[in-house]
Short mmCIF file of C-alpha atoms (C1' of nucleotides) in Angstrom, two decimals:
data_model
loop_
_atom_site.label_atom_id
_atom_site.label_comp_id
_atom_site.label_asym_id
_atom_site.label_seq_id
_atom_site.Cartn_x
_atom_site.Cartn_y
_atom_site.Cartn_z
CA MET A 202 28.55 152.87 -15.33
CA GLU A 203 30.73 154.50 -18.17
CA THR A 204 34.23 152.78 -18.97
CA GLY A 205 37.05 154.55 -20.43
CA LYS A 206 37.31 158.30 -20.85
CA GLN A 207 33.62 159.98 -21.84
CA LYS A 208 34.09 161.79 -24.61
CA GLY A 209 34.41 165.38 -23.31
CA ALA A 210 35.75 168.33 -25.09
CA PRO A 211 38.10 167.81 -27.89
CA LEU A 212 41.56 167.84 -26.77
CA PRO A 213 42.90 170.56 -28.88
CA THR A 214 40.24 172.82 -27.66
CA VAL A 215 41.37 171.89 -23.86
CA ARG A 216 45.02 172.81 -25.02
CA ARG A 217 43.87 176.18 -26.25
CA LEU A 218 41.89 177.17 -23.39
CA PRO A 219 44.50 178.75 -21.48
CA THR A 220 45.39 181.08 -24.31
CA TYR A 221 41.78 182.24 -24.23
CA LEU A 222 41.75 182.70 -20.63
CA ARG A 223 45.20 184.86 -20.81
CA LEU A 224 43.66 187.06 -23.23
CA LEU A 225 40.27 187.50 -21.47
CA ARG A 226 41.90 188.24 -18.14
CA GLN A 227 43.52 190.92 -19.87
CA MET A 228 40.75 192.30 -21.16
CA GLU A 229 38.94 192.16 -18.08
CA LYS A 230 41.67 194.52 -16.51
CA ASP A 231 41.29 196.86 -19.20
CA GLY A 232 37.24 197.15 -18.22
CA ARG A 233 35.97 195.01 -21.13
CA GLU A 234 32.70 193.57 -20.63
CA PHE A 235 31.81 192.06 -23.83
CA VAL A 236 34.03 190.41 -26.45
CA SER A 237 33.14 188.69 -29.91
CA SER A 238 34.57 185.84 -31.27
CA THR A 239 36.20 187.87 -34.23
CA ALA A 240 37.65 190.06 -31.34
CA ILE A 241 39.43 187.10 -30.06
CA ALA A 242 40.21 185.61 -33.25
CA ASP A 243 42.07 188.90 -34.54
CA GLU A 244 44.05 188.19 -31.32
CA LEU A 245 44.95 184.48 -31.49
CA HIS A 246 44.16 182.72 -34.44
CA PRO A 247 42.54 183.96 -37.88
CA GLU A 248 39.06 181.88 -37.79
CA SER A 249 36.24 183.17 -35.35
CA ILE A 250 34.42 179.98 -35.62
CA GLN A 251 36.80 177.97 -34.27
CA VAL A 252 36.83 180.32 -31.12
CA ARG A 253 33.06 179.95 -31.21
CA LYS A 254 33.08 176.29 -30.72
CA ASP A 255 35.99 176.10 -28.72
CA LEU A 256 34.04 178.20 -26.10
CA ALA A 257 30.69 176.53 -26.41
CA VAL A 258 32.50 173.90 -24.37
CA THR A 259 32.00 175.90 -21.37
CA GLY A 260 28.39 176.31 -21.37
CA ILE A 261 28.30 179.94 -21.71
CA GLU A 262 26.39 182.02 -24.55
CA GLY A 263 26.95 184.55 -26.30
CA LYS A 264 24.67 187.49 -27.06
CA CYS A 265 23.95 188.06 -30.59
CA ARG A 266 25.45 191.86 -31.71
CA VAL A 267 27.47 191.95 -28.20
CA GLY A 268 29.24 188.69 -27.95
CA TYR A 269 30.41 186.80 -24.78
CA PRO A 270 30.62 188.45 -21.33
CA VAL A 271 33.86 188.55 -20.47
CA SER A 272 33.77 187.60 -16.69
CA GLU A 273 31.34 184.77 -16.89
CA LEU A 274 33.68 183.48 -20.00
CA ILE A 275 37.02 183.41 -17.38
CA GLN A 276 34.77 182.03 -14.65
CA ALA A 277 33.67 179.26 -16.83
CA ILE A 278 37.01 178.35 -18.24
CA GLU A 279 38.57 177.98 -15.01
CA GLU A 280 35.88 176.14 -13.56
CA PHE A 281 35.83 173.87 -16.32
CA LEU A 282 39.48 173.20 -16.04
CA GLY A 283 39.63 172.49 -12.54
CA TRP A 284 41.61 176.13 -11.97
CA ASP A 285 38.85 177.52 -9.44
CA ASN A 286 40.29 175.79 -6.74
CA THR A 287 44.08 175.71 -5.69
CA THR A 288 45.68 172.18 -6.39
CA ASP A 289 48.71 171.27 -4.26
CA ALA A 290 51.13 169.37 -6.00
CA PHE A 291 54.56 167.46 -4.98
CA LEU A 292 57.02 168.00 -7.32
CA VAL A 293 60.17 165.53 -7.78
CA GLY A 294 63.81 166.19 -8.70
CA ALA A 295 65.36 169.17 -7.57
CA GLY A 296 67.41 169.95 -10.17
CA SER A 297 67.59 172.83 -12.30
CA LEU A 298 64.32 171.88 -14.22
CA GLY A 299 62.74 171.32 -10.94
CA ALA A 300 63.75 174.98 -9.50
CA ALA A 301 62.46 176.43 -12.79
CA LEU A 302 59.14 174.79 -12.21
CA MET A 303 59.23 175.90 -8.67
CA GLY A 304 59.60 179.17 -9.41
CA TYR A 305 57.20 179.89 -12.24
CA GLU A 306 54.80 182.47 -11.24
CA GLY A 307 52.46 181.60 -13.72
CA PHE A 308 51.49 178.58 -11.97
CA GLU A 309 49.42 180.39 -9.22
CA ARG A 310 46.99 181.79 -11.96
CA HIS A 311 46.55 178.26 -12.94
CA GLY A 312 45.37 177.14 -9.44
CA LEU A 313 48.69 174.59 -8.85
CA ASN A 314 50.44 175.46 -5.85
CA ILE A 315 53.71 173.37 -5.75
CA VAL A 316 53.92 172.64 -1.99
CA ALA A 317 57.33 170.60 -1.61
CA ALA A 318 60.23 169.37 -3.36
CA PHE A 319 61.33 166.09 -3.01
CA ASP A 320 64.90 164.38 -4.13
CA ILE A 321 66.65 161.35 -3.61
CA ASP A 322 69.90 162.68 -3.79
CA ASP A 323 71.10 163.56 -0.05
CA ALA A 324 73.36 166.88 -1.33
CA LYS A 325 70.58 168.34 -2.41
CA VAL A 326 68.34 167.58 0.82
CA GLY A 327 67.63 169.97 3.34
CA ARG A 328 68.89 172.81 0.91
CA PRO A 329 66.26 175.75 0.08
CA LEU A 330 64.82 175.44 -3.51
CA ARG A 331 62.78 178.93 -4.39
CA GLY A 332 61.91 179.27 -0.72
CA LYS A 333 60.98 175.70 0.03
CA GLU A 334 63.31 173.06 1.44
CA VAL A 335 64.22 170.12 -0.18
CA LEU A 336 63.02 166.67 1.55
CA PRO A 337 64.16 163.26 1.42
CA LEU A 338 62.06 161.09 -1.11
CA SER A 339 61.78 158.73 1.83
CA LYS A 340 59.14 161.44 3.41
CA PHE A 341 57.02 161.17 0.06
CA THR A 342 54.42 158.60 0.65
CA ASP A 343 53.70 159.50 4.32
CA LEU A 344 53.80 163.34 3.19
CA ALA A 345 51.33 162.83 0.11
CA ARG A 346 48.86 160.92 2.06
CA ARG A 347 48.49 163.04 5.21
CA MET A 348 48.43 166.24 2.66
CA HIS A 349 45.78 164.18 0.39
CA ILE A 350 48.26 165.43 -2.18
CA ARG A 351 46.31 164.27 -5.73
CA MET A 352 49.34 165.88 -8.28
CA GLY A 353 52.78 165.04 -9.01
CA ILE A 354 55.10 166.41 -10.82
CA ILE A 355 58.25 164.12 -12.40
CA ALA A 356 61.44 166.59 -13.15
CA THR A 357 63.85 163.55 -12.60
CA PRO A 358 66.40 162.43 -15.29
CA ALA A 359 64.86 159.70 -17.70
CA ASP A 360 66.16 156.57 -15.66
CA ALA A 361 64.50 157.45 -12.79
CA ALA A 362 60.79 158.43 -13.87
CA PRO A 363 59.40 155.15 -14.03
CA SER A 364 60.02 154.12 -10.06
CA ILE A 365 59.25 157.54 -9.29
CA ALA A 366 55.73 157.37 -10.92
CA ASN A 367 55.16 154.20 -9.16
CA LEU A 368 55.96 155.94 -5.78
CA MET A 369 53.77 158.33 -6.70
CA VAL A 370 50.89 156.01 -7.31
CA ALA A 371 51.24 153.96 -4.52
CA SER A 372 50.94 157.45 -2.63
CA GLY A 373 47.72 158.02 -3.52
CA ILE A 374 49.14 160.98 -6.38
CA ARG A 375 46.08 160.61 -9.19
CA ALA A 376 47.57 163.03 -11.96
CA ILE A 377 51.61 163.08 -12.68
CA TRP A 378 52.84 165.57 -14.83
CA ASN A 379 56.11 163.92 -16.30
CA PHE A 380 58.77 166.17 -17.80
CA ALA A 381 61.33 163.23 -17.94
CA PRO A 382 61.84 161.87 -21.47
CA ALA A 383 60.67 158.41 -20.59
CA LYS A 384 57.41 156.34 -20.52
CA ILE A 385 55.75 155.48 -17.23
CA ILE A 386 52.94 153.16 -16.73
CA VAL A 387 50.17 153.75 -14.69
CA PRO A 388 46.85 152.27 -13.66
CA GLU A 389 43.73 153.11 -15.41
CA ASN A 390 42.26 155.76 -12.74
CA VAL A 391 45.71 157.77 -12.85
CA VAL A 392 46.07 160.34 -15.78
CA VAL A 393 49.30 161.27 -17.07
CA GLN A 394 50.35 164.24 -18.72
CA ASN A 395 53.74 163.91 -20.80
CA GLU A 396 55.82 166.66 -21.21
CA ASP A 397 58.86 165.83 -23.91
CA LEU A 398 60.44 169.00 -24.93
CA SER A 399 62.00 166.73 -27.67
CA SER A 400 59.05 166.79 -29.66
CA GLY A 401 59.05 170.29 -29.85
CA LEU A 402 62.31 170.66 -30.69
CA ALA A 403 61.78 168.14 -33.40
CA VAL A 404 59.01 170.19 -35.37
CA LEU A 405 61.24 173.13 -35.09
CA SER A 406 64.52 171.23 -36.33
CA ARG A 407 62.63 169.69 -39.33
CA GLN A 408 61.00 173.00 -40.37
CA LEU A 409 64.01 175.17 -39.92
CA ALA A 410 65.49 172.55 -42.11
CA GLU A 411 63.06 172.77 -44.48
CA ILE A 412 63.11 176.52 -45.42
CA LEU A 413 66.55 176.22 -45.65
CA GLU A 414 66.73 173.93 -47.93
CA LYS A 415 63.72 175.43 -50.00
CA GLU A 416 66.04 178.42 -50.12
CA GLY A 417 69.04 176.15 -50.91
CA GLU A 418 67.48 175.56 -54.14
CA ALA A 419 66.01 178.52 -55.02
CA MET B 125 58.31 177.35 -56.98
CA GLU B 126 55.87 176.58 -54.31
CA THR B 127 54.06 178.95 -52.07
CA GLY B 128 53.27 178.05 -48.61
CA LYS B 129 54.37 175.01 -46.25
CA GLN B 130 54.81 171.79 -48.72
CA LYS B 131 52.97 169.14 -47.27
CA GLY B 132 55.74 167.07 -45.67
CA ALA B 133 55.13 164.31 -42.79
CA PRO B 134 52.17 164.43 -40.72
CA LEU B 135 53.01 167.05 -37.84
CA PRO B 136 52.37 164.17 -35.27
CA THR B 137 54.35 161.71 -36.59
CA VAL B 138 57.28 164.32 -36.72
CA ARG B 139 56.73 164.90 -32.83
CA ARG B 140 57.06 160.92 -32.43
CA LEU B 141 59.91 160.65 -34.00
CA PRO B 142 62.27 161.40 -30.97
CA THR B 143 60.83 158.98 -29.03
CA TYR B 144 61.66 156.58 -31.75
CA LEU B 145 64.84 157.56 -31.96
CA ARG B 146 65.63 157.52 -28.16
CA LEU B 147 64.52 153.84 -28.32
CA LEU B 148 66.24 152.95 -31.19
CA ARG B 149 69.72 154.03 -29.75
CA GLN B 150 68.91 152.13 -27.04
CA MET B 151 68.72 148.96 -29.02
CA GLU B 152 71.74 149.86 -31.10
CA LYS B 153 73.60 150.38 -27.96
CA ASP B 154 72.12 146.58 -26.61
CA GLY B 155 73.37 145.35 -29.44
CA ARG B 156 70.42 145.00 -31.74
CA GLU B 157 70.65 145.08 -35.72
CA PHE B 158 67.17 144.69 -36.93
CA VAL B 159 63.89 145.26 -35.33
CA SER B 160 60.09 144.91 -36.19
CA SER B 161 57.49 147.31 -36.18
CA THR B 162 55.26 144.98 -33.76
CA ALA B 163 58.52 145.07 -31.25
CA ILE B 164 58.61 149.17 -31.18
CA ALA B 165 55.02 149.18 -30.69
CA ASP B 166 55.35 146.98 -27.84
CA GLU B 167 57.53 149.25 -26.40
CA LEU B 168 55.91 152.66 -27.05
CA HIS B 169 52.18 152.62 -28.39
CA PRO B 170 49.89 149.47 -28.83
CA GLU B 171 49.44 149.54 -32.77
CA SER B 172 52.27 148.49 -34.94
CA ILE B 173 50.76 150.08 -38.14
CA GLN B 174 51.35 153.29 -36.96
CA VAL B 175 54.98 152.80 -36.44
CA ARG B 176 55.30 151.35 -40.01
CA LYS B 177 53.32 154.75 -41.23
CA ASP B 178 55.95 157.08 -39.19
CA LEU B 179 58.44 155.20 -40.17
CA ALA B 180 57.69 155.26 -43.83
CA VAL B 181 58.72 159.35 -43.64
CA THR B 182 62.64 158.28 -43.12
CA GLY B 183 62.44 156.46 -46.54
CA ILE B 184 64.22 153.60 -45.11
CA GLU B 185 62.47 150.33 -46.07
CA GLY B 186 62.34 146.98 -43.59
CA LYS B 187 62.87 143.44 -44.77
CA CYS B 188 59.74 140.99 -44.66
CA ARG B 189 60.11 138.75 -41.71
CA VAL B 190 63.03 140.75 -40.04
CA GLY B 191 62.02 144.49 -39.93
CA TYR B 192 63.97 147.75 -39.99
CA PRO B 193 67.93 148.04 -39.72
CA VAL B 194 68.56 150.03 -36.30
CA SER B 195 71.39 151.75 -37.42
CA GLU B 196 70.06 153.01 -41.00
CA LEU B 197 66.73 154.08 -38.98
CA ILE B 198 68.65 155.89 -36.26
CA GLN B 199 70.81 157.91 -38.72
CA ALA B 200 67.59 158.68 -41.21
CA ILE B 201 65.52 159.97 -38.29
CA GLU B 202 68.71 161.98 -37.48
CA GLU B 203 68.80 163.37 -41.05
CA PHE B 204 64.91 163.62 -41.29
CA LEU B 205 65.14 166.22 -38.41
CA GLY B 206 68.46 167.82 -39.36
CA TRP B 207 69.89 166.34 -36.01
CA ASP B 208 72.80 164.83 -37.92
CA ASN B 209 74.33 168.23 -37.79
CA THR B 210 74.80 170.52 -34.32
CA THR B 211 72.49 173.53 -34.79
CA ASP B 212 74.08 176.62 -32.60
CA ALA B 213 71.55 178.81 -30.86
CA PHE B 214 71.68 181.78 -28.35
CA LEU B 215 69.40 181.87 -25.81
CA VAL B 216 67.59 184.99 -24.20
CA GLY B 217 66.73 185.15 -20.64
CA ALA B 218 69.08 184.09 -18.22
CA GLY B 219 66.56 183.18 -15.33
CA SER B 220 65.45 179.56 -13.93
CA LEU B 221 64.35 178.47 -17.05
CA GLY B 222 66.91 179.80 -19.13
CA ALA B 223 69.58 178.13 -16.73
CA ALA B 224 67.48 174.64 -16.99
CA LEU B 225 67.20 175.09 -20.79
CA MET B 226 71.23 175.56 -20.41
CA GLY B 227 71.89 172.45 -18.64
CA TYR B 228 69.37 169.86 -20.39
CA GLU B 229 71.78 167.30 -21.32
CA GLY B 230 69.75 165.69 -23.67
CA PHE B 231 69.91 168.60 -26.07
CA GLU B 232 73.30 167.54 -27.54
CA ARG B 233 71.76 164.09 -28.91
CA HIS B 234 69.40 166.59 -30.50
CA GLY B 235 72.05 168.44 -32.71
CA LEU B 236 71.28 171.39 -30.38
CA ASN B 237 74.19 173.60 -29.17
CA ILE B 238 73.10 176.43 -26.85
CA VAL B 239 76.21 178.28 -27.50
CA ALA B 240 75.37 181.86 -25.54
CA ALA B 241 73.00 183.17 -23.20
CA PHE B 242 71.92 186.97 -23.17
CA ASP B 243 69.97 189.20 -20.35
CA ILE B 244 68.63 192.47 -20.38
CA ASP B 245 68.95 192.71 -16.66
CA ASP B 246 72.59 194.40 -16.09
CA ALA B 247 72.54 192.12 -12.96
CA LYS B 248 72.60 189.34 -14.61
CA VAL B 249 74.97 190.07 -17.15
CA GLY B 250 78.83 188.48 -16.58
CA ARG B 251 77.48 185.92 -14.30
CA PRO B 252 78.14 182.63 -15.50
CA LEU B 253 75.18 180.30 -16.24
CA ARG B 254 75.74 176.73 -16.57
CA GLY B 255 79.33 177.91 -17.26
CA LYS B 256 78.76 180.19 -20.09
CA GLU B 257 79.04 184.27 -19.59
CA VAL B 258 75.52 185.53 -19.64
CA LEU B 259 76.02 188.65 -22.45
CA PRO B 260 74.22 191.78 -22.63
CA LEU B 261 71.62 191.73 -24.79
CA SER B 262 73.01 194.73 -26.83
CA LYS B 263 75.62 192.05 -28.27
CA PHE B 264 72.59 190.05 -29.58
CA THR B 265 73.01 191.12 -33.45
CA ASP B 266 76.26 191.59 -33.91
CA LEU B 267 77.05 188.19 -32.66
CA ALA B 268 74.50 186.46 -34.02
CA ARG B 269 75.12 188.07 -37.29
CA ARG B 270 78.73 187.22 -37.25
CA MET B 271 78.11 183.72 -36.05
CA HIS B 272 75.91 182.87 -38.42
CA ILE B 273 73.30 181.85 -35.61
CA ARG B 274 69.91 180.66 -37.07
CA MET B 275 67.95 178.83 -34.17
CA GLY B 276 66.93 181.59 -31.19
CA ILE B 277 65.27 180.30 -27.61
CA ILE B 278 63.28 182.68 -25.59
CA ALA B 279 63.00 182.16 -22.22
CA THR B 280 62.23 185.60 -20.83
CA PRO B 281 58.67 186.90 -19.22
CA ALA B 282 55.66 187.10 -21.24
CA ASP B 283 55.89 190.49 -22.05
CA ALA B 284 59.56 190.93 -23.30
CA ALA B 285 58.57 187.94 -25.80
CA PRO B 286 57.47 190.22 -28.85
CA SER B 287 60.29 192.56 -28.86
CA ILE B 288 62.79 189.68 -28.16
CA ALA B 289 61.31 188.24 -31.39
CA ASN B 290 61.82 191.21 -33.04
CA LEU B 291 65.28 191.65 -32.38
CA MET B 292 65.65 187.68 -33.46
CA VAL B 293 64.38 188.27 -36.41
CA ALA B 294 66.19 191.33 -37.20
CA SER B 295 69.54 189.68 -36.30
CA GLY B 296 69.22 186.87 -38.85
CA ILE B 297 67.43 184.23 -36.78
CA ARG B 298 65.17 181.92 -38.63
CA ALA B 299 63.81 179.41 -36.00
CA ILE B 300 62.45 180.58 -32.87
CA TRP B 301 61.56 177.91 -29.87
CA ASN B 302 59.19 180.54 -27.93
CA PHE B 303 58.80 179.18 -24.04
CA ALA B 304 57.12 182.90 -23.02
CA PRO B 305 53.40 182.44 -22.73
CA ALA B 306 53.03 185.51 -25.34
CA LYS B 307 52.23 185.28 -29.04
CA ILE B 308 54.82 186.52 -31.20
CA ILE B 309 54.64 187.28 -34.61
CA VAL B 310 57.49 186.74 -37.49
CA PRO B 311 57.41 187.00 -41.23
CA GLU B 312 56.98 183.99 -43.41
CA ASN B 313 60.38 182.77 -43.83
CA VAL B 314 60.69 182.34 -40.16
CA VAL B 315 59.67 179.55 -38.10
CA VAL B 316 58.13 179.62 -34.65
CA GLN B 317 57.62 176.89 -31.89
CA ASN B 318 55.63 177.71 -29.13
CA GLU B 319 55.99 175.67 -25.95
CA ASP B 320 53.29 176.87 -23.85
CA LEU B 321 53.02 174.76 -20.30
CA SER B 322 50.02 175.86 -19.58
CA SER B 323 48.20 173.67 -22.36
CA GLY B 324 49.65 170.32 -21.06
CA LEU B 325 48.62 171.21 -17.37
CA ALA B 326 45.17 172.49 -18.94
CA VAL B 327 44.57 168.98 -20.25
CA LEU B 328 46.16 167.54 -17.19
CA SER B 329 43.85 169.53 -14.40
CA ARG B 330 40.70 168.52 -16.75
CA GLN B 331 41.18 165.09 -16.65
CA LEU B 332 42.11 164.88 -13.06
CA ALA B 333 39.04 166.98 -12.29
CA GLU B 334 37.22 164.06 -14.58
CA ILE B 335 38.20 161.29 -12.76
CA LEU B 336 37.37 162.34 -9.11
CA GLU B 337 33.93 163.75 -10.65
CA LYS B 338 33.16 160.55 -11.91
CA GLU B 339 34.57 158.83 -8.48
CA GLY B 340 32.50 161.62 -6.47
CA GLU B 341 29.08 160.45 -8.60
CA ALA B 342 29.94 156.53 -8.17
"C1'" DT C 165 14.75 197.64 -40.03
"C1'" DA C 166 19.32 196.11 -41.24
"C1'" DG C 167 23.33 194.30 -39.82
"C1'" DA C 168 26.44 192.00 -36.62
"C1'" DT C 169 27.01 188.13 -34.15
"C1'" DT C 170 25.66 183.42 -32.29
"C1'" DG C 171 25.04 178.43 -32.55
"C1'" DT C 172 23.89 174.64 -35.22
"C1'" DT C 173 23.94 171.22 -39.14
"C1'" DA C 174 26.97 169.88 -42.93
"C1'" DA C 175 31.25 169.75 -45.79
"C1'" DT C 176 35.90 169.43 -45.66
"C1'" DC C 177 40.04 168.04 -44.30
"C1'" DG C 178 44.24 165.05 -41.95
"C1'" DA C 179 45.61 161.39 -39.21
"C1'" DT C 180 44.84 157.00 -37.68
"C1'" DT C 181 43.15 152.36 -38.02
"C1'" DA C 182 41.75 148.39 -40.58
"C1'" DA C 183 42.26 145.06 -44.37
"C1'" DC C 184 44.74 142.51 -47.31
"C1'" DA C 185 48.05 141.43 -51.25
"C1'" DA C 186 53.39 141.34 -51.85
"C1'" DT C 187 57.67 139.37 -50.03
"C1'" DC C 188 61.13 136.45 -48.04
"C1'" DT D 46 56.08 125.34 -48.03
"C1'" DA D 47 54.06 128.07 -43.82
"C1'" DG D 48 54.53 132.20 -41.32
"C1'" DA D 49 56.01 136.62 -40.17
"C1'" DT D 50 56.15 141.20 -41.51
"C1'" DT D 51 56.30 145.05 -44.51
"C1'" DG D 52 53.82 148.44 -47.15
"C1'" DT D 53 49.72 149.85 -49.92
"C1'" DT D 54 44.96 150.95 -50.85
"C1'" DA D 55 40.75 151.75 -48.18
"C1'" DA D 56 37.82 153.10 -44.40
"C1'" DT D 57 36.93 155.32 -40.13
"C1'" DC D 58 37.20 158.55 -37.09
"C1'" DG D 59 37.98 163.27 -34.91
"C1'" DA D 60 38.55 167.84 -35.73
"C1'" DT D 61 38.40 171.99 -38.39
"C1'" DT D 62 35.99 174.80 -41.56
"C1'" DA D 63 31.95 176.47 -43.98
"C1'" DA D 64 27.06 177.49 -44.90
"C1'" DC D 65 23.16 179.49 -43.14
"C1'" DA D 66 19.22 180.13 -40.34
"C1'" DA D 67 18.06 182.59 -35.62
"C1'" DT D 68 18.40 186.68 -32.84
"C1'" DC D 69 18.71 190.98 -30.87
#
DNA sequence: TAGATTGTTAATCGATTAACAATC
DNA sequence: TAGATTGTTAATCGATTAACAATC
């Protein structure tokens, strides 16, 4: 019996896998059967050694002088990420961000299927959002239980996020994708991925300030 | 004369600064004048030492037995990130993601002002998006030059992203916030921040798969 | 065979965490 | 003073990169 998270693949590796997957699918479509780590690196990062280390987590072995079998690699990455089966998800917050997420075509390729959207605002309930009816929040728990929903997406304003998270946990949700800039607290057996836009903007703003500063000096 | 990026603050620290900023602004509103690293850590992460290390990059010194001056810290973080002045940005791609970004209220607090949206699709041009008219892509360069726009946001489908990036660079844009899942190539004096949703989803999916697997075994 | 490529083992690098002296 | 808190210096940890033997 293990306690805590048993060390699997490094997190940065997991984050890079979707990029490999995208490239590999393109290559498969182009009829390519094998690809070397250097060929992948040429397209994505400069270092092939990182590609080999990353791909090692899938368990797929490459062939000397030939490279990795493209189709097997695709399958293995999908399986590793749990993207080989579709995961149904409920989304809360039928605002513009919610609409964008509902409409994102890429998710189906990632095994994600947002089956329903909920909102606490009666004005939004009942109206269709991206072809699906927006449901009242009061129906969340019952539906989530009946449909065995495991994943929840929070696209509400920040102040609503903590209580929505509680609702999700109470409804049997085990993974929460949180787009609200708020801390949410969940039990040990629930996982959270925070998607905070301001982090990325901070990095970009800082870098922009740096290059402009440098040029100002020069 | 330095070549390459001169080592500033660690990237993870920069990514955490907006979270501190949010908390500090709340505390300022509550009338708090000083805050200790342990008090911040209690709200955000478990370790106060990381807070102290992170805040050190701002140059603000705390007082023993008292903590850090809240208002000074807010100002210093804003200045560090270049959020003390407003940055005007152009957005390309007037789809649902573009609409969500245009409408995100949080950006004004981060010194970001999306002043115009562009689209290559004539059907979208002319119609208002979040209160601003959508302009034809053909006007991008001229307007960007005249308004001295430094930041561009790509919210187009993946296949359009590389050429939009080229357009932005040619128009004097120096920082690109890329929401399309595509690699874009820019010259050395331009910075890019890729915001790839699939990375976050990969982490979440993998973790969900792990906990469900673990329970299945148990 | 020669050479390209993988995968393993070791070295480096950077960030986090720990220890502790300094200070009010 | 005693104790809380900072900031510095050192230790640990984890990821990336390098070196190189194994293989086809």
